[in-house]
Tab-separated table of C-alpha atoms and ligand atoms in Angstrom:
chain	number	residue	atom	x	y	z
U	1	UNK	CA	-1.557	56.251	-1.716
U	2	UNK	CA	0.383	54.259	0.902
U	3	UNK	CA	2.372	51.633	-0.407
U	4	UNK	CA	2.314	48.322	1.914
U	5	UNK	CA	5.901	47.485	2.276
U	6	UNK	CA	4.698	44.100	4.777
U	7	UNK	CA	2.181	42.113	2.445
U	8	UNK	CA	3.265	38.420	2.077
U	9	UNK	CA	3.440	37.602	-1.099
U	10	UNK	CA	3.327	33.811	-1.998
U	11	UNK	CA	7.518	32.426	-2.524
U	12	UNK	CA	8.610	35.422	0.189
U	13	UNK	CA	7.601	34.069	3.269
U	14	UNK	CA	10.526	34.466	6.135
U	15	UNK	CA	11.826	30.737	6.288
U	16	UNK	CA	12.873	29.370	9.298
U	17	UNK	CA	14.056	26.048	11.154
U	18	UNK	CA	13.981	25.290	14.741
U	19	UNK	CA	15.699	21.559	16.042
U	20	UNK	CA	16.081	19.819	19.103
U	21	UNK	CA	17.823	17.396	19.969
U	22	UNK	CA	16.310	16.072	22.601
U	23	UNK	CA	15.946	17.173	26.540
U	24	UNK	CA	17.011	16.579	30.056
U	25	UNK	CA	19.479	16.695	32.663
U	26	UNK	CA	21.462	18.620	30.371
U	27	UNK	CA	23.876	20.902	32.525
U	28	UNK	CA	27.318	23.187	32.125
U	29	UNK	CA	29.098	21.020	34.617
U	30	UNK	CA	28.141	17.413	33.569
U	31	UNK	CA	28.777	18.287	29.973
U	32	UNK	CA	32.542	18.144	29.309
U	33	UNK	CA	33.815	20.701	26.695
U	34	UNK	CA	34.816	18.303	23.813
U	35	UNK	CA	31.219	16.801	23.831
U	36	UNK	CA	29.742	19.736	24.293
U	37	UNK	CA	31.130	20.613	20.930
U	38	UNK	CA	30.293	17.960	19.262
U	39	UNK	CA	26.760	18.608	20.044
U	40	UNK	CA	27.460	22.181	18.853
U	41	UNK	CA	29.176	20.915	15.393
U	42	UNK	CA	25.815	18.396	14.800
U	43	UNK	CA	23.125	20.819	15.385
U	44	UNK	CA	24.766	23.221	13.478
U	45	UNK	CA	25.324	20.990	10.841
U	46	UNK	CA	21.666	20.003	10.979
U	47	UNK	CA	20.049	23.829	11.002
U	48	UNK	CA	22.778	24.346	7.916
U	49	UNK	CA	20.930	21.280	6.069
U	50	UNK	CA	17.393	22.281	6.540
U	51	UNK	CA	18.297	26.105	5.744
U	52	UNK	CA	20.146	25.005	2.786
U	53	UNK	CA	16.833	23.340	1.336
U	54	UNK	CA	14.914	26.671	2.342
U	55	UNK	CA	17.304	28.931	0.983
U	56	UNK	CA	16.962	27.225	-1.954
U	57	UNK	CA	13.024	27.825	-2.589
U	58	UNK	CA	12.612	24.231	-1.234
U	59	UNK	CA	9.946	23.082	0.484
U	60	UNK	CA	9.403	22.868	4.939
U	61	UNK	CA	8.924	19.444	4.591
U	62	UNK	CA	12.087	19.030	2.762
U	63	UNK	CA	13.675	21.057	5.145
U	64	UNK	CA	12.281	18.631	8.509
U	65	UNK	CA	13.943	16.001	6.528
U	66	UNK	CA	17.205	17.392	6.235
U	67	UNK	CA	17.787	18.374	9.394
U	68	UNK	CA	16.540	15.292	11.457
U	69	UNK	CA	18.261	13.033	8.839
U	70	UNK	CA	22.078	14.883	9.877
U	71	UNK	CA	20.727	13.427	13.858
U	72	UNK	CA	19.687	10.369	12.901
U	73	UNK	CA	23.533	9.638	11.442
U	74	UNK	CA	24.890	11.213	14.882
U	75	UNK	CA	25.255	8.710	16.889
U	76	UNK	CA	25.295	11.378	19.161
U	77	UNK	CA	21.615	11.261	19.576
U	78	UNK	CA	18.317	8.885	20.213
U	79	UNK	CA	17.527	8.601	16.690
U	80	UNK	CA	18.623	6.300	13.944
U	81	UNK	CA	22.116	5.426	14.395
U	82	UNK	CA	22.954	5.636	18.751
U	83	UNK	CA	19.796	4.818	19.499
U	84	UNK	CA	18.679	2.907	22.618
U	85	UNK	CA	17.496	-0.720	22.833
U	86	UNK	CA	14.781	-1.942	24.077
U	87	UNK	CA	14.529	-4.777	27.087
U	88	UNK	CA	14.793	-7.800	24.331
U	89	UNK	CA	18.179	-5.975	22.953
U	90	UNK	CA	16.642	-4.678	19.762
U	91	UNK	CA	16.416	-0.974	18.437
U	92	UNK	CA	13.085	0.007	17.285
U	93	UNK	CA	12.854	2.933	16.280
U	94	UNK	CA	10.266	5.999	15.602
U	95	UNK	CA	9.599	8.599	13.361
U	96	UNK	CA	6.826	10.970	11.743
U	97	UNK	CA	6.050	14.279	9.751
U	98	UNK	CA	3.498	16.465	8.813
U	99	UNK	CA	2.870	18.650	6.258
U	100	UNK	CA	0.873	21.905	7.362
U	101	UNK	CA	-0.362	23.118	4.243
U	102	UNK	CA	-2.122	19.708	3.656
U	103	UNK	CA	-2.486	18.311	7.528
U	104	UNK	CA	-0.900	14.971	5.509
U	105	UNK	CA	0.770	12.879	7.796
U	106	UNK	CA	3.090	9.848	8.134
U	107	UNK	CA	4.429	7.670	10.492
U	108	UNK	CA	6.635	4.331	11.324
U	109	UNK	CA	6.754	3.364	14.397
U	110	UNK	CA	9.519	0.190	15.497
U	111	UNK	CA	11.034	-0.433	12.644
U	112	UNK	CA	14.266	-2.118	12.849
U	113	UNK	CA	15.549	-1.670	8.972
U	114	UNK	CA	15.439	1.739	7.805
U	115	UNK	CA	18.380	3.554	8.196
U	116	UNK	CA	16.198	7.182	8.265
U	117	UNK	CA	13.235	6.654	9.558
U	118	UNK	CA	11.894	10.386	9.017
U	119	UNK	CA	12.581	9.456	5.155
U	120	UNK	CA	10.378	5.906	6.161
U	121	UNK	CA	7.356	8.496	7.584
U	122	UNK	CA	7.947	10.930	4.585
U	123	UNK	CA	7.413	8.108	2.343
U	124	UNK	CA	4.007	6.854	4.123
U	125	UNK	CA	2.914	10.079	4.095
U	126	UNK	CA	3.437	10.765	0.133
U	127	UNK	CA	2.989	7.162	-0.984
U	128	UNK	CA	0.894	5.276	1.119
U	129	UNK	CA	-2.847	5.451	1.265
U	130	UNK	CA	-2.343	5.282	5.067
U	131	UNK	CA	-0.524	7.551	8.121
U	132	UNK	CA	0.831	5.069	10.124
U	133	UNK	CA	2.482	1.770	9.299
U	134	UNK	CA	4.781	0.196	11.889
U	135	UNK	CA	7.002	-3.147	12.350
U	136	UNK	CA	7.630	-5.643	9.503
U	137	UNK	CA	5.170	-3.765	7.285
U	138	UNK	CA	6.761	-0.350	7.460
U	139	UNK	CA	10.160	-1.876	7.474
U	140	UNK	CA	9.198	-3.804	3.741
U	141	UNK	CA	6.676	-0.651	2.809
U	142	UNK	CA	10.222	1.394	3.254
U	143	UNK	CA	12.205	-1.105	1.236
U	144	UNK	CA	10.024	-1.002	-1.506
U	145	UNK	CA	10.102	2.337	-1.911
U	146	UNK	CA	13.937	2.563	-2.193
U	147	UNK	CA	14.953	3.684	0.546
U	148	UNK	CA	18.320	2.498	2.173
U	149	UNK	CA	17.597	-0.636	3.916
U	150	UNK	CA	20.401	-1.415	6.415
U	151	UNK	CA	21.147	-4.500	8.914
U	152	UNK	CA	19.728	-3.230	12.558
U	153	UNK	CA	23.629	-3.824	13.371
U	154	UNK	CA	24.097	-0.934	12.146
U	155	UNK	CA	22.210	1.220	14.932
U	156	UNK	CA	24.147	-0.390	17.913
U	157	UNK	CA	26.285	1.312	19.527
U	158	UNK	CA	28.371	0.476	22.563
U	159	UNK	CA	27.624	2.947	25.226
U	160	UNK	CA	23.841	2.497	24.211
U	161	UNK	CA	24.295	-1.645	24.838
U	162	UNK	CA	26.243	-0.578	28.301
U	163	UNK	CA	23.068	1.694	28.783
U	164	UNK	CA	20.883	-1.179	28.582
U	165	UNK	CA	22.532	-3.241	30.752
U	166	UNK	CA	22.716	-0.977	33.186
U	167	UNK	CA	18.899	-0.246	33.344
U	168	UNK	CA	18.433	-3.485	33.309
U	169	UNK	CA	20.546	-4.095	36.778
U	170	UNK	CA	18.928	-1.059	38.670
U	171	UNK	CA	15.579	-2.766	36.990
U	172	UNK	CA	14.307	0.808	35.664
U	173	UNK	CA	13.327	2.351	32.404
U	174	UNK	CA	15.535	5.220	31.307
U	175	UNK	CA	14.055	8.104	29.593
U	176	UNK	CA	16.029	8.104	26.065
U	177	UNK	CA	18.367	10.961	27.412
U	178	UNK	CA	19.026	9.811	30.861
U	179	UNK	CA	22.181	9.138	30.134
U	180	UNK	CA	24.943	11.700	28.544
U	181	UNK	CA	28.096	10.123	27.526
U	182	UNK	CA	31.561	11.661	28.527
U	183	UNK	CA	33.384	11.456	25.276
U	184	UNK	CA	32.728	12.471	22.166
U	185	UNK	CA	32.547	9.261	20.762
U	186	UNK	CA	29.779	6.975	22.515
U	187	UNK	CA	32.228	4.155	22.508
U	188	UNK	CA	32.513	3.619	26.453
U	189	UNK	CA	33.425	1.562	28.939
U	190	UNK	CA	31.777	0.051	31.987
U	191	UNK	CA	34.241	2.546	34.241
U	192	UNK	CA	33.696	5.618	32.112
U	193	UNK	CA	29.523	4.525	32.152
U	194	UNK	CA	29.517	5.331	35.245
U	195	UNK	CA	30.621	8.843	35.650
U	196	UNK	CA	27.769	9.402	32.883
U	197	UNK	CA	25.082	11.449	34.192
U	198	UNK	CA	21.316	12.380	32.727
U	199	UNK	CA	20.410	12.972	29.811
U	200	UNK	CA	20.022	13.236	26.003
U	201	UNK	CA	17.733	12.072	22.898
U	202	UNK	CA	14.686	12.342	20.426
U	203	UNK	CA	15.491	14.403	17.693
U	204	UNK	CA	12.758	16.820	16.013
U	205	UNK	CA	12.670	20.117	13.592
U	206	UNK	CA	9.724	22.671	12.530
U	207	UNK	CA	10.303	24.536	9.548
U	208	UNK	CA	8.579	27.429	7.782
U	209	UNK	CA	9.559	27.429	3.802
U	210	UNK	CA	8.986	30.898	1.407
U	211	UNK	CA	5.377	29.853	0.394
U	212	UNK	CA	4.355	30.228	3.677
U	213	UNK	CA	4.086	26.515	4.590
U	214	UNK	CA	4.848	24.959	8.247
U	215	UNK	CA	6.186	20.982	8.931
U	216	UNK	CA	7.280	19.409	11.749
U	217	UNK	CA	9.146	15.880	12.120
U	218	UNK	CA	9.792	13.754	15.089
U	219	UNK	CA	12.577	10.583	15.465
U	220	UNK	CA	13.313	8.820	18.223
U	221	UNK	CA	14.368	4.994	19.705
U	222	UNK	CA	11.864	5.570	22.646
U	223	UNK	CA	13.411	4.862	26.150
U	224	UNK	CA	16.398	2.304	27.181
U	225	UNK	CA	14.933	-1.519	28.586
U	226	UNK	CA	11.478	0.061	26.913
U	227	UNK	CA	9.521	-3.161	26.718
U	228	UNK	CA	9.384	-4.485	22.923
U	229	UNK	CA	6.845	-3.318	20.860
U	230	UNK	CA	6.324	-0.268	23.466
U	231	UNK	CA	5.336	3.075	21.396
U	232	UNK	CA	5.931	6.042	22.960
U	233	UNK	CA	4.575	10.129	21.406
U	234	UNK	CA	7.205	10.629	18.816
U	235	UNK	CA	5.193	8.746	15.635
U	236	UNK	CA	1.946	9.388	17.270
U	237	UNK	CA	0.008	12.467	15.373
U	238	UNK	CA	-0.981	15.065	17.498
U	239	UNK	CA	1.466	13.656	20.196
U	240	UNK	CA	4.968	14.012	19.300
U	241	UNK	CA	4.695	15.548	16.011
U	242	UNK	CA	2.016	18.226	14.553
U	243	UNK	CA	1.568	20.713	11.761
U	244	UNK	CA	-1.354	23.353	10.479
U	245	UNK	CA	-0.867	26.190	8.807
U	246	UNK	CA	-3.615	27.978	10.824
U	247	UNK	CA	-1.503	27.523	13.670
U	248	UNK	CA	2.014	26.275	13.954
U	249	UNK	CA	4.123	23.470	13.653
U	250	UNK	CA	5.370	21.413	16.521
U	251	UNK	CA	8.203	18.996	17.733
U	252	UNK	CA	8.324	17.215	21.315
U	253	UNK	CA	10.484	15.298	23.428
U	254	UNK	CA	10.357	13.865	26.819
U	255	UNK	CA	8.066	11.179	28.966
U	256	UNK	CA	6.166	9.820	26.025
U	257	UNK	CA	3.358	8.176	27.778
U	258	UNK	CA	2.685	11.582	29.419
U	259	UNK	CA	3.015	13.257	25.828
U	260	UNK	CA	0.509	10.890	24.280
U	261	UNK	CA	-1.621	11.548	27.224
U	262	UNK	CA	-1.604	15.427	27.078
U	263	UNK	CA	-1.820	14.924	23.274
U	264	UNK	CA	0.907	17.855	23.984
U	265	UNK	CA	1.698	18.704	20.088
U	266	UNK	CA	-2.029	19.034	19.135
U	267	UNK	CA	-3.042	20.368	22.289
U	268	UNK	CA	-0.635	23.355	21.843
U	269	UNK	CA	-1.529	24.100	18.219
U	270	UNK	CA	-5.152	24.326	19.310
U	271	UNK	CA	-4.436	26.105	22.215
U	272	UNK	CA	-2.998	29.170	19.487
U	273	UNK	CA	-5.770	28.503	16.932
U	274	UNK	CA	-8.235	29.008	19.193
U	275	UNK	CA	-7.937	30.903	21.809
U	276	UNK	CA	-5.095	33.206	19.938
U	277	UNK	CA	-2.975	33.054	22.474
U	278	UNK	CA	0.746	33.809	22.344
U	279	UNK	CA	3.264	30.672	21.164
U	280	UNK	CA	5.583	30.522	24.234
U	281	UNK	CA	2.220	30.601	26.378
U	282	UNK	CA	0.679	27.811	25.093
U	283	UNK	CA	3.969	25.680	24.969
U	284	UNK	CA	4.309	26.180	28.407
U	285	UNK	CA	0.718	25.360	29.310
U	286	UNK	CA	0.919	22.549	27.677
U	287	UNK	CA	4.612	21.751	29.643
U	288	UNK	CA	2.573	23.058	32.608
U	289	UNK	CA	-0.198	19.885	32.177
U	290	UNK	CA	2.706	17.746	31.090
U	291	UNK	CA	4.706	18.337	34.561
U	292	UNK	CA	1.190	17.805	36.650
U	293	UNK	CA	0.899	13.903	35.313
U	294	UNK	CA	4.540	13.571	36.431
U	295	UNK	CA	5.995	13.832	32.884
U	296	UNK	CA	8.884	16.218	31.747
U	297	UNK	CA	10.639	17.027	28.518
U	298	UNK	CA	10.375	20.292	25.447
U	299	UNK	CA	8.639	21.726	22.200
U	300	UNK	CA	9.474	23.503	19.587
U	301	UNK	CA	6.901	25.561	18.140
U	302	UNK	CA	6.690	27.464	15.230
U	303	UNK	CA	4.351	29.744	13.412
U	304	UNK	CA	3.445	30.960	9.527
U	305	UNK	CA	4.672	34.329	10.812
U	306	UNK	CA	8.275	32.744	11.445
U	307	UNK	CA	7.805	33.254	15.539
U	308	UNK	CA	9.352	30.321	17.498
U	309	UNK	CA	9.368	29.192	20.968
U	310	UNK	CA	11.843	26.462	22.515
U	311	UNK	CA	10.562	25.702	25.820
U	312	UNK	CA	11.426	22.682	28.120
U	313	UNK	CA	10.817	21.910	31.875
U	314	UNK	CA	14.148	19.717	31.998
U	315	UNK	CA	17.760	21.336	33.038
U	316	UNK	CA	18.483	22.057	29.314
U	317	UNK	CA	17.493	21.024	25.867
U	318	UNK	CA	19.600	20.503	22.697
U	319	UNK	CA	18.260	23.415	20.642
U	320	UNK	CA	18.932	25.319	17.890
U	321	UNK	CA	17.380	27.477	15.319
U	322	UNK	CA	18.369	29.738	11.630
U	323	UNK	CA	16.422	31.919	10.020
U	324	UNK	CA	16.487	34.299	6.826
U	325	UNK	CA	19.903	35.316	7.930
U	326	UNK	CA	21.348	31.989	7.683
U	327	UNK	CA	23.356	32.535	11.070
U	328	UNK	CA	22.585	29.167	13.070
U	329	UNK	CA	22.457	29.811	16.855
U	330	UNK	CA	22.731	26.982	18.766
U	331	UNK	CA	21.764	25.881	22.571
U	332	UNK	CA	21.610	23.395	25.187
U	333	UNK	CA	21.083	24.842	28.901
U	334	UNK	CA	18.570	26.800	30.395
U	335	UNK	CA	20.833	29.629	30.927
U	336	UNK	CA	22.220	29.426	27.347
U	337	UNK	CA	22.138	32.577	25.532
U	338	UNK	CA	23.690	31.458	22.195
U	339	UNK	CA	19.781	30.787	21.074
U	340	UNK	CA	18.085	33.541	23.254
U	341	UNK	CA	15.879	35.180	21.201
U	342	UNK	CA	12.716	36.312	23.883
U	343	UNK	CA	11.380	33.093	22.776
U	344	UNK	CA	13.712	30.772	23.511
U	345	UNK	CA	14.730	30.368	27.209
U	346	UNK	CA	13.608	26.867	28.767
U	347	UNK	CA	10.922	27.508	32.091
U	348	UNK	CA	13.694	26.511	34.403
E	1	LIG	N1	9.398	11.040	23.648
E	1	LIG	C1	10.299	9.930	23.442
E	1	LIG	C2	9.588	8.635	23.734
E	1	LIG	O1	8.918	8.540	24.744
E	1	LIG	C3	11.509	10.009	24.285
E	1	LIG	C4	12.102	11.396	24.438
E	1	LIG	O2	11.804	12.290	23.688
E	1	LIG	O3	12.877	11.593	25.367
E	1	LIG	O4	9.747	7.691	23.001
């Protein structure tokens, strides 16, 4: 009798978890070498969090959480602490997750308070009757849950206030990664703002745990001089931020309007539940509709099987991805080939 040596037994699934960190005008020569590795040390630091949690038995949602949460304390990146501010001077951010196995789902969208808003759309998701909450309500829903509460002070950043202003004088909206700072530390000054060139951002991370469960999580502070109140894809379900089982989990970043429009996250898990077609094809389809409307930006896509795709129509895309092996590989240009599986080269 032939023994089956590939069944998948529930609690031996192959984990994996896939990041970005955003994408854009993210290029060899604009990115100097110490900030380059700084990137390299966070997302690394990130994939080791979420594949700490899987390694552990623990669960993909747990996973999301611990990645995006190492991001959101970068202030390296458009989520959390660093992020951008909006055209009144205020960061509002946000954040969602979903839960595959369930199609559960939470959300906060502007919030000004929480100091991790994935752990602010975790908590909606698991304790609130409701997916969404955003504003005043999500920030008090969050503090009454016990989570850390901080002062919004605590977001701002220098370079991101320079940012601002700096929209604001060429009157223009700047896509959350349009601008990459050229030190390590986003502390800058009006004369090194401008030899800053496009672009960073939005954080996100798919996971696949050993029970054969998918979740995906999206965080974000939107776009600089975004008008108050503005909500871009990131905390909108099916937009920025999807997960089923039957399919795969995804993560997105780039022209949120255009996102929400394309309903790009839900659009490419339907795309592989039904019409069976490969990840990487329907990621880029859905890229492909996103670039016709005059929007740009990535996914990450995952499936139950542990395939991934990291695809992006932008220069590059702060990327990474670990799986069983627990060897992070870690990207950020099109060319890169430190996370090159087949699946993971951007479309230009
Ligand atoms: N999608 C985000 C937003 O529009 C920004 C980004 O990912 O670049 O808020």
């Amino acid at each position: 009798m032939a023994i089956r040596t590939n069944t998948t037994r529930a609690g031996d699934s192959p984990i994996r978890l896939v990041i970005h960190g955003g994408a854009g005008t993210i290029t060899r020569s604009k990115l100097k070498k110490e900030l380059e590795q700084a990137y390299t040390q966070v997302l690394s630091q990130s994939l080791t969090a979420g594949h700490a949690v899987l390694e552990a038995g623990g669960s993909s949602i747990d996973a999301v959480i611990a990645a995006i949460v190492v991001m959101e304390d970068s202030p390296l990146f458009n989520a959390g602490k660093g992020a951008v501010f909006s055209n009144a001077g205020r960061i509002e951010l946000d954040a969602s997750i979903m839960d595959g196995s369930t199609r559960m789902a939470g959300s906060v969208a502007a919030v000004t308070t929480i100091r991790n808003p994935i752990r602010g759309a975790n908590a909606v998701m698991t304790k609130s009757a409701h997916v969404m909450l955003m504003g005043q309500g999500a920030d008090a829903f969050a503090a009454e849950m016990g989570l850390e509460i901080v002062d919004p002070s605590y977001f701002y950043t220098q370079f991101r206030w320079n940012q601002l202003q700096k929209a604001i004088a060429e009157e223009r909206l700047m896509q959350d990664h349009d601008v990459v700072p050229d030190t390590p530390q986003p502390q800058m000054n009006e004369k090194t703002d401008e030899k800053v060139d496009k672009k960073r951002g939005t954080v996100g991370a798919v996971a696949l745990d050993r029970h054969g469960n998918l979740a995906a999580g999206t965080s974000t502070g939107g776009i600089t001089n975004k008008r108050f109140g503005r909500v871009g894809d990131s905390p909108v379900i099916g937009a920025g931020t999807y997960a089923d089982n039957r399919s795969v989990a995804v993560s997105a970043t780039g022209t949120g309007e255009i996102f929400i429009r394309t309903v790009a996250a839900f659009n490419t898990a339907a795309q592989v539940r039904l019409q069976h077609i490969p990840i990487i094809t329907a990621a880029d389809y859905t890229l492909a509709e996103i670039a016709a409307l005059g929007g740009d930006g990535g996914l990450i896509v995952l499936d139950a099987k542990g395939n991934y795709a990291m695809r992006f129509n932008t220069r590059g895309m702060f990327r990474g991805t670990i799986g069983s092996d627990g060897i992070a590989q870690v990207g950020m240009f099109a060319d890169d080939d430190r996370a090159s599986t087949s699946n993971s080269y951007g479309t230009r």
